[in-house]
Short mmCIF file of C-alpha atoms and ligand atoms in Angstrom, two decimals:
data_model
loop_
_atom_site.label_atom_id
_atom_site.label_comp_id
_atom_site.label_asym_id
_atom_site.label_seq_id
_atom_site.Cartn_x
_atom_site.Cartn_y
_atom_site.Cartn_z
CA UNK R 1 42.55 29.08 142.00
CA UNK R 2 43.92 30.02 138.73
CA UNK R 3 47.21 29.10 139.89
CA UNK R 4 45.84 25.80 140.60
CA UNK R 5 44.17 24.99 137.84
CA UNK R 6 47.20 25.72 135.83
CA UNK R 7 49.16 23.40 138.01
CA UNK R 8 46.63 20.77 137.82
CA UNK R 9 46.76 20.82 133.88
CA UNK R 10 50.41 20.80 133.89
CA UNK R 11 50.29 17.33 135.89
CA UNK R 12 47.69 15.71 133.82
CA UNK R 13 48.61 12.10 132.75
CA UNK R 14 51.70 12.35 135.13
CA UNK R 15 52.24 9.51 137.42
CA UNK R 16 53.82 9.53 141.19
CA UNK R 17 57.76 8.82 141.02
CA UNK R 18 57.25 7.09 144.04
CA UNK R 19 54.27 5.02 143.79
CA UNK R 20 52.85 5.63 140.00
CA UNK R 21 49.47 6.76 141.26
CA UNK R 22 48.06 9.86 139.42
CA UNK R 23 50.25 12.84 140.05
CA UNK R 24 48.48 16.06 141.67
CA UNK R 25 52.02 18.28 141.62
CA UNK R 26 55.13 18.16 139.66
CA UNK R 27 58.36 19.49 141.33
CA UNK R 28 60.77 20.50 138.47
CA UNK R 29 63.82 21.24 140.84
CA UNK R 30 63.66 17.76 142.24
CA UNK R 31 62.61 16.22 138.85
CA UNK R 32 59.69 14.32 140.54
CA UNK R 33 55.86 14.42 140.54
CA UNK R 34 53.91 13.20 143.47
CA UNK R 35 50.42 11.80 144.17
CA UNK R 36 48.92 13.23 147.12
CA UNK R 37 49.80 10.63 149.75
CA UNK R 38 53.38 10.97 148.67
CA UNK R 39 53.29 14.75 148.31
CA UNK R 40 52.17 15.15 151.94
CA UNK R 41 54.79 12.57 153.10
CA UNK R 42 57.27 14.75 151.04
CA UNK R 43 56.52 17.73 152.91
CA UNK R 44 56.80 16.13 156.41
CA UNK R 45 60.06 14.49 155.43
CA UNK R 46 61.65 17.64 154.18
CA UNK R 47 60.52 19.30 157.22
CA UNK R 48 61.99 16.58 159.62
CA UNK R 49 65.21 16.65 157.50
CA UNK R 50 65.42 20.54 157.89
CA UNK R 51 65.25 20.40 161.73
CA UNK R 52 67.83 17.48 162.02
CA UNK R 53 70.26 19.00 159.57
CA UNK R 54 70.45 22.24 161.45
CA UNK R 55 70.10 20.71 164.92
CA UNK R 56 66.84 23.13 165.17
CA UNK R 57 65.40 21.27 168.19
CA UNK R 58 65.42 17.64 169.79
CA UNK R 59 62.92 15.21 170.06
CA UNK R 60 60.21 16.27 173.18
CA UNK R 61 61.85 19.78 173.46
CA UNK R 62 59.10 22.27 173.73
CA UNK R 63 58.82 24.88 170.87
CA UNK R 64 57.13 28.12 170.47
CA UNK R 65 55.81 28.54 167.01
CA UNK R 66 54.82 31.89 165.50
CA UNK R 67 51.79 31.86 163.76
CA UNK R 68 50.48 34.73 161.54
CA UNK R 69 47.46 32.84 159.99
CA UNK R 70 49.16 32.75 156.70
CA UNK R 71 49.45 29.56 154.58
CA UNK R 72 53.29 28.93 155.83
CA UNK R 73 52.93 29.01 159.59
CA UNK R 74 49.45 27.18 159.33
CA UNK R 75 51.00 24.48 157.43
CA UNK R 76 54.00 24.45 159.72
CA UNK R 77 51.57 24.22 162.74
CA UNK R 78 49.88 21.17 161.19
CA UNK R 79 53.25 19.38 160.25
CA UNK R 80 54.77 20.20 163.82
CA UNK R 81 51.85 19.21 165.76
CA UNK R 82 52.49 15.46 164.36
CA UNK R 83 56.23 15.42 165.94
CA UNK R 84 56.70 14.22 169.63
CA UNK R 85 57.69 18.03 170.49
CA UNK R 86 55.03 20.05 172.73
CA UNK R 87 54.20 22.94 170.22
CA UNK R 88 52.74 26.34 171.90
CA UNK R 89 52.04 28.81 169.21
CA UNK R 90 51.67 32.57 169.62
CA UNK R 91 49.76 34.90 167.49
CA UNK R 92 50.27 38.99 167.40
CA UNK R 93 47.33 40.92 166.79
CA UNK R 94 48.56 44.01 165.31
CA UNK R 95 45.43 45.65 165.15
CA UNK R 96 45.92 46.34 161.09
CA UNK R 97 42.20 47.26 159.84
CA UNK R 98 40.46 44.58 157.23
CA UNK R 99 43.46 42.14 158.09
CA UNK R 100 44.29 41.39 161.56
CA UNK R 101 40.54 40.45 162.55
CA UNK R 102 40.63 37.76 159.70
CA UNK R 103 44.19 36.43 160.60
CA UNK R 104 43.30 36.21 164.34
CA UNK R 105 40.37 34.33 163.73
CA UNK R 106 41.65 31.84 161.34
CA UNK R 107 44.45 30.85 164.12
CA UNK R 108 41.98 30.87 166.77
CA UNK R 109 39.45 28.54 164.88
CA UNK R 110 42.10 26.22 164.06
CA UNK R 111 43.49 25.87 167.70
CA UNK R 112 39.75 25.49 169.06
CA UNK R 113 38.98 22.77 166.21
CA UNK R 114 42.22 20.95 166.94
CA UNK R 115 42.67 21.84 170.69
CA UNK R 116 45.92 23.25 170.28
CA UNK R 117 47.47 25.44 172.63
CA UNK R 118 47.67 29.15 171.41
CA UNK R 119 48.76 32.58 173.02
CA UNK R 120 47.05 35.56 171.74
CA UNK R 121 48.67 39.02 172.20
CA UNK R 122 47.11 41.89 171.24
CA UNK R 123 49.34 44.87 170.44
CA UNK R 124 46.87 47.66 171.38
CA UNK R 125 46.41 46.40 174.84
CA UNK R 126 50.12 45.86 175.51
CA UNK R 127 51.41 48.74 174.09
CA UNK R 128 48.40 51.01 173.64
CA UNK R 129 48.88 51.27 169.91
CA UNK R 130 48.04 49.33 167.26
CA UNK R 131 50.65 48.93 164.39
CA UNK R 132 49.24 51.43 162.14
CA UNK R 133 49.09 53.99 165.15
CA UNK R 134 52.60 53.27 166.08
CA UNK R 135 54.00 53.80 162.68
CA UNK R 136 52.42 57.23 162.37
CA UNK R 137 53.93 58.33 165.70
CA UNK R 138 57.52 57.09 164.52
CA UNK R 139 57.40 58.04 160.70
CA UNK R 140 59.28 55.11 159.71
CA UNK R 141 58.16 52.45 156.80
CA UNK R 142 55.28 50.27 157.98
CA UNK R 143 57.39 46.89 157.27
CA UNK R 144 60.22 48.26 159.07
CA UNK R 145 58.36 48.98 162.41
CA UNK R 146 56.30 46.17 161.79
CA UNK R 147 59.31 43.57 161.36
CA UNK R 148 61.01 45.08 164.51
CA UNK R 149 57.71 44.70 166.63
CA UNK R 150 57.41 41.21 165.68
CA UNK R 151 60.71 40.12 166.29
CA UNK R 152 61.27 42.01 169.67
CA UNK R 153 57.82 40.85 170.95
CA UNK R 154 58.36 36.98 169.80
CA UNK R 155 61.79 37.04 171.32
CA UNK R 156 60.64 38.63 174.43
CA UNK R 157 57.62 36.28 175.05
CA UNK R 158 59.81 33.10 174.20
CA UNK R 159 62.49 34.33 176.52
CA UNK R 160 60.32 35.09 179.47
CA UNK R 161 58.36 31.93 179.09
CA UNK R 162 61.29 29.68 178.87
CA UNK R 163 61.26 28.56 175.49
CA UNK R 164 64.54 27.81 173.91
CA UNK R 165 63.41 27.64 170.35
CA UNK R 166 61.03 30.04 168.26
CA UNK R 167 60.05 28.73 164.89
CA UNK R 168 58.61 30.65 162.07
CA UNK R 169 57.00 29.87 158.80
CA UNK R 170 59.80 31.20 156.47
CA UNK R 171 59.94 29.25 153.11
CA UNK R 172 62.59 28.81 150.36
CA UNK R 173 61.01 31.84 148.70
CA UNK R 174 61.08 34.00 151.85
CA UNK R 175 64.65 33.27 152.27
CA UNK R 176 65.72 33.49 148.49
CA UNK R 177 64.38 37.00 148.29
CA UNK R 178 65.76 38.04 151.62
CA UNK R 179 69.10 36.89 150.15
CA UNK R 180 68.74 38.68 146.89
CA UNK R 181 67.89 41.96 148.91
CA UNK R 182 70.83 41.71 150.94
CA UNK R 183 73.16 40.98 148.04
CA UNK R 184 71.71 43.96 145.86
CA UNK R 185 72.16 46.37 148.85
CA UNK R 186 75.47 44.56 149.86
CA UNK R 187 74.28 44.31 153.58
CA UNK R 188 77.10 42.23 154.88
CA UNK R 189 76.15 41.81 158.50
CA UNK R 190 72.77 40.50 157.62
CA UNK R 191 74.45 38.22 154.79
CA UNK R 192 76.61 36.75 157.48
CA UNK R 193 73.55 36.21 159.82
CA UNK R 194 71.22 34.75 157.11
CA UNK R 195 70.56 31.00 158.40
CA UNK R 196 67.42 28.73 158.56
CA UNK R 197 68.65 28.28 162.15
CA UNK R 198 70.14 31.32 164.26
CA UNK R 199 71.67 29.96 167.68
CA UNK R 200 71.01 31.67 171.09
CA UNK R 201 74.54 33.45 171.40
CA UNK R 202 73.44 35.76 174.14
CA UNK R 203 71.11 35.51 177.23
CA UNK R 204 67.90 36.82 176.38
CA UNK R 205 68.17 35.98 172.68
CA UNK R 206 66.09 32.78 171.72
CA UNK R 207 67.01 30.07 169.08
CA UNK R 208 65.02 30.85 165.91
CA UNK R 209 64.46 28.24 163.42
CA UNK R 210 62.80 28.18 159.93
CA UNK R 211 61.81 24.31 159.35
CA UNK R 212 60.37 25.26 155.96
CA UNK R 213 63.37 26.69 154.40
CA UNK R 214 63.50 23.94 151.65
CA UNK R 215 59.86 24.27 150.61
CA UNK R 216 58.32 26.89 148.18
CA UNK R 217 55.33 28.96 148.27
CA UNK R 218 53.65 26.46 145.67
CA UNK R 219 54.50 23.60 147.42
CA UNK R 220 53.03 24.86 150.80
CA UNK R 221 49.92 26.16 149.07
CA UNK R 222 49.51 22.84 147.62
CA UNK R 223 50.04 21.27 151.08
CA UNK R 224 47.26 23.46 152.63
CA UNK R 225 44.79 22.94 150.05
CA UNK R 226 45.30 18.81 150.00
CA UNK R 227 45.16 18.83 153.85
CA UNK R 228 42.28 21.18 153.94
CA UNK R 229 43.94 23.46 156.37
CA UNK R 230 42.37 27.04 156.89
CA UNK R 231 44.42 30.09 156.05
CA UNK R 232 44.04 33.85 155.49
CA UNK R 233 45.14 34.67 152.11
CA UNK R 234 44.76 38.29 152.26
CA UNK R 235 47.95 40.39 151.66
CA UNK R 236 48.79 42.74 154.63
CA UNK R 237 47.26 46.09 153.14
CA UNK R 238 50.63 47.95 154.53
CA UNK R 239 53.08 45.62 152.76
CA UNK R 240 51.89 46.50 149.31
CA UNK R 241 55.08 48.55 148.41
CA UNK R 242 57.53 46.08 150.28
CA UNK R 243 60.72 45.56 148.16
CA UNK R 244 60.57 41.72 149.48
CA UNK R 245 57.46 41.30 147.21
CA UNK R 246 59.42 42.73 144.03
CA UNK R 247 62.54 40.52 144.88
CA UNK R 248 60.24 37.52 144.97
CA UNK R 249 58.68 38.65 141.56
CA UNK R 250 62.32 38.99 140.15
CA UNK R 251 63.20 35.69 141.36
CA UNK R 252 59.91 34.14 139.75
CA UNK R 253 60.73 35.29 136.24
CA UNK R 254 64.05 33.78 136.64
CA UNK R 255 63.03 30.78 137.98
CA UNK R 256 60.14 30.35 135.28
CA UNK R 257 62.89 30.27 132.84
CA UNK R 258 65.40 28.09 134.49
CA UNK R 259 63.76 25.84 137.27
CA UNK R 260 65.93 25.32 140.09
CA UNK R 261 67.88 28.44 139.87
CA UNK R 262 66.05 29.99 143.14
CA UNK R 263 66.85 26.42 145.17
CA UNK R 264 70.56 26.73 143.64
CA UNK R 265 70.73 30.48 144.75
CA UNK R 266 69.96 29.98 148.24
CA UNK R 267 71.10 26.37 149.01
CA UNK R 268 74.77 27.12 147.62
CA UNK R 269 74.82 30.46 149.31
CA UNK R 270 74.15 28.59 152.79
CA UNK R 271 77.00 25.92 151.70
CA UNK R 272 79.42 28.56 150.88
CA UNK R 273 78.61 31.11 153.49
CA UNK R 274 81.49 30.05 155.63
CA UNK R 275 84.18 30.71 153.15
CA UNK R 276 82.70 33.76 151.89
CA UNK R 277 82.62 35.01 155.27
CA UNK R 278 84.78 33.08 157.65
CA UNK R 279 83.70 33.27 161.11
CA UNK R 280 85.80 36.10 162.71
CA UNK R 281 86.01 37.01 166.25
CA UNK R 282 82.88 39.08 166.87
CA UNK R 283 83.44 42.79 167.76
CA UNK R 284 79.89 43.24 168.67
CA UNK R 285 79.36 43.87 172.24
CA UNK R 286 76.06 43.37 173.54
CA UNK R 287 74.66 44.76 176.66
CA UNK R 288 71.29 44.80 178.38
CA UNK R 289 68.62 47.63 177.23
CA UNK R 290 68.27 50.07 179.96
CA UNK R 291 64.57 49.88 179.75
CA UNK R 292 63.69 46.19 179.00
CA UNK R 293 66.94 44.29 179.64
CA UNK R 294 66.85 42.35 176.51
CA UNK R 295 70.19 42.27 174.71
CA UNK R 296 71.34 45.49 172.36
CA UNK R 297 74.31 46.95 170.97
CA UNK R 298 73.14 50.42 172.34
CA UNK R 299 72.13 51.84 175.57
CA UNK R 300 68.41 51.49 174.71
CA UNK R 301 67.38 48.85 172.22
CA UNK R 302 65.78 49.78 168.93
CA UNK R 303 62.30 48.72 169.95
CA UNK R 304 62.33 50.88 173.29
CA UNK R 305 63.58 53.79 171.36
CA UNK R 306 60.69 53.63 169.06
CA UNK R 307 58.45 53.18 172.35
CA UNK R 308 60.20 56.37 174.10
CA UNK R 309 59.05 58.16 170.88
CA UNK R 310 55.40 57.20 171.29
CA UNK R 311 55.34 57.53 175.17
CA UNK R 312 53.83 54.01 175.42
CA UNK R 313 52.66 53.12 178.89
CA UNK R 314 53.61 49.43 178.16
CA UNK R 315 54.17 47.05 180.89
CA UNK R 316 56.82 45.15 179.07
CA UNK R 317 59.79 46.46 180.92
CA UNK R 318 58.63 44.33 183.86
CA UNK R 319 60.91 41.70 182.56
CA UNK R 320 63.97 43.85 182.84
CA UNK R 321 65.41 42.22 185.92
CA UNK R 322 64.79 38.59 184.99
CA UNK R 323 67.57 38.52 182.17
CA UNK R 324 70.59 36.23 183.30
CA UNK R 325 73.83 38.02 183.15
P1 AMP C 401 56.11 37.55 157.70
O1 AMP C 401 57.21 38.18 158.13
O2 AMP C 401 54.64 38.26 157.29
O3 AMP C 401 56.54 36.92 156.12
O4 AMP C 401 55.92 36.46 158.32
C1 AMP C 401 57.06 35.42 158.48
C2 AMP C 401 56.73 34.42 159.57
O5 AMP C 401 56.73 35.33 160.91
C3 AMP C 401 55.46 33.57 159.65
O6 AMP C 401 55.52 32.46 158.90
C4 AMP C 401 55.13 33.70 161.23
O7 AMP C 401 55.74 32.59 161.48
C5 AMP C 401 55.73 34.63 161.72
N1 AMP C 401 54.62 35.84 161.75
C6 AMP C 401 54.36 36.96 160.92
N2 AMP C 401 53.19 37.53 161.37
C7 AMP C 401 52.90 37.11 162.59
C8 AMP C 401 51.86 37.42 163.56
N3 AMP C 401 51.28 38.41 163.33
N4 AMP C 401 51.92 36.72 164.84
C9 AMP C 401 52.53 35.64 165.00
N5 AMP C 401 53.48 35.11 164.12
C10 AMP C 401 53.97 35.99 163.03
ZN1 ZN C 402 64.78 47.71 175.23
#
């Protein structure tokens, strides 16, 4: 609320760059200010341009959208549901106390109000464990188990239900923080792969797209407020110590001093990535996991290795024989 009030005083007296009405938001890195109507158009236009630029999906192609209940995926749901594509949403209820119930209820209510298709998967039902229970069993940091679980299950569902595209709500702030983290730890493999659109380059791996990669946290927050889109604004209690939050904070300090730096950092990386890391013949050989059949570099994929340690009686492995060679 405070953040919003600060922004509103900052734009007091400013006119919309496009139509000269009273502005509600100033976007310093683009040197523009927008009224409510033009701002909503700006968000839609940025999303459509991102989809086109990276050939994320074509008109009418069905898309599976992962919705957490947070502002980004709720906003993306709203923007994508205006397009010609049929959008199916999927929500993973991870069973995190004081968080997962709220998130799921927001998503379910929105789907009901707008009569939009939604699939809800309960981790406890699927694996026999909630995320905190799973984490305790495997003794690994919560965010690492959570990220691995979400990546695996979302891709698994998309593949087995014949979606060629999986969209997520990752935005410019998320992508810049990820980039900073990968540079600080010099993770070359991750740097090579960081992109708003990861093509499907092996059977069983679905194309992953991030249509909001050009929009910031602040712009998306303003969009959901203007459109009155409900969202869950609690922070996951397991992510309090996540290093990505520190990278976001560090970038914010720099951005406040010199607006546009974050944008430049990410976009120029994406443009120069191919010069920095020329395409080389990949020496990674993927094969199918002996448990679940999904692509992996090892005998058993990382997710099944976790499940093996927990002795989960999951039914996930029924998909094993469905993967096309
Ligand atoms: P996060 O990793 O929490 O920053 O979320 C990034 C994106 O992943 C979100 O914008 C969603 O698209 C997706 N996502 C995160 N959590 C869930 C969830 N529990 N269920 C479905 N999608 C999720
Ligand atoms: Zn596996």
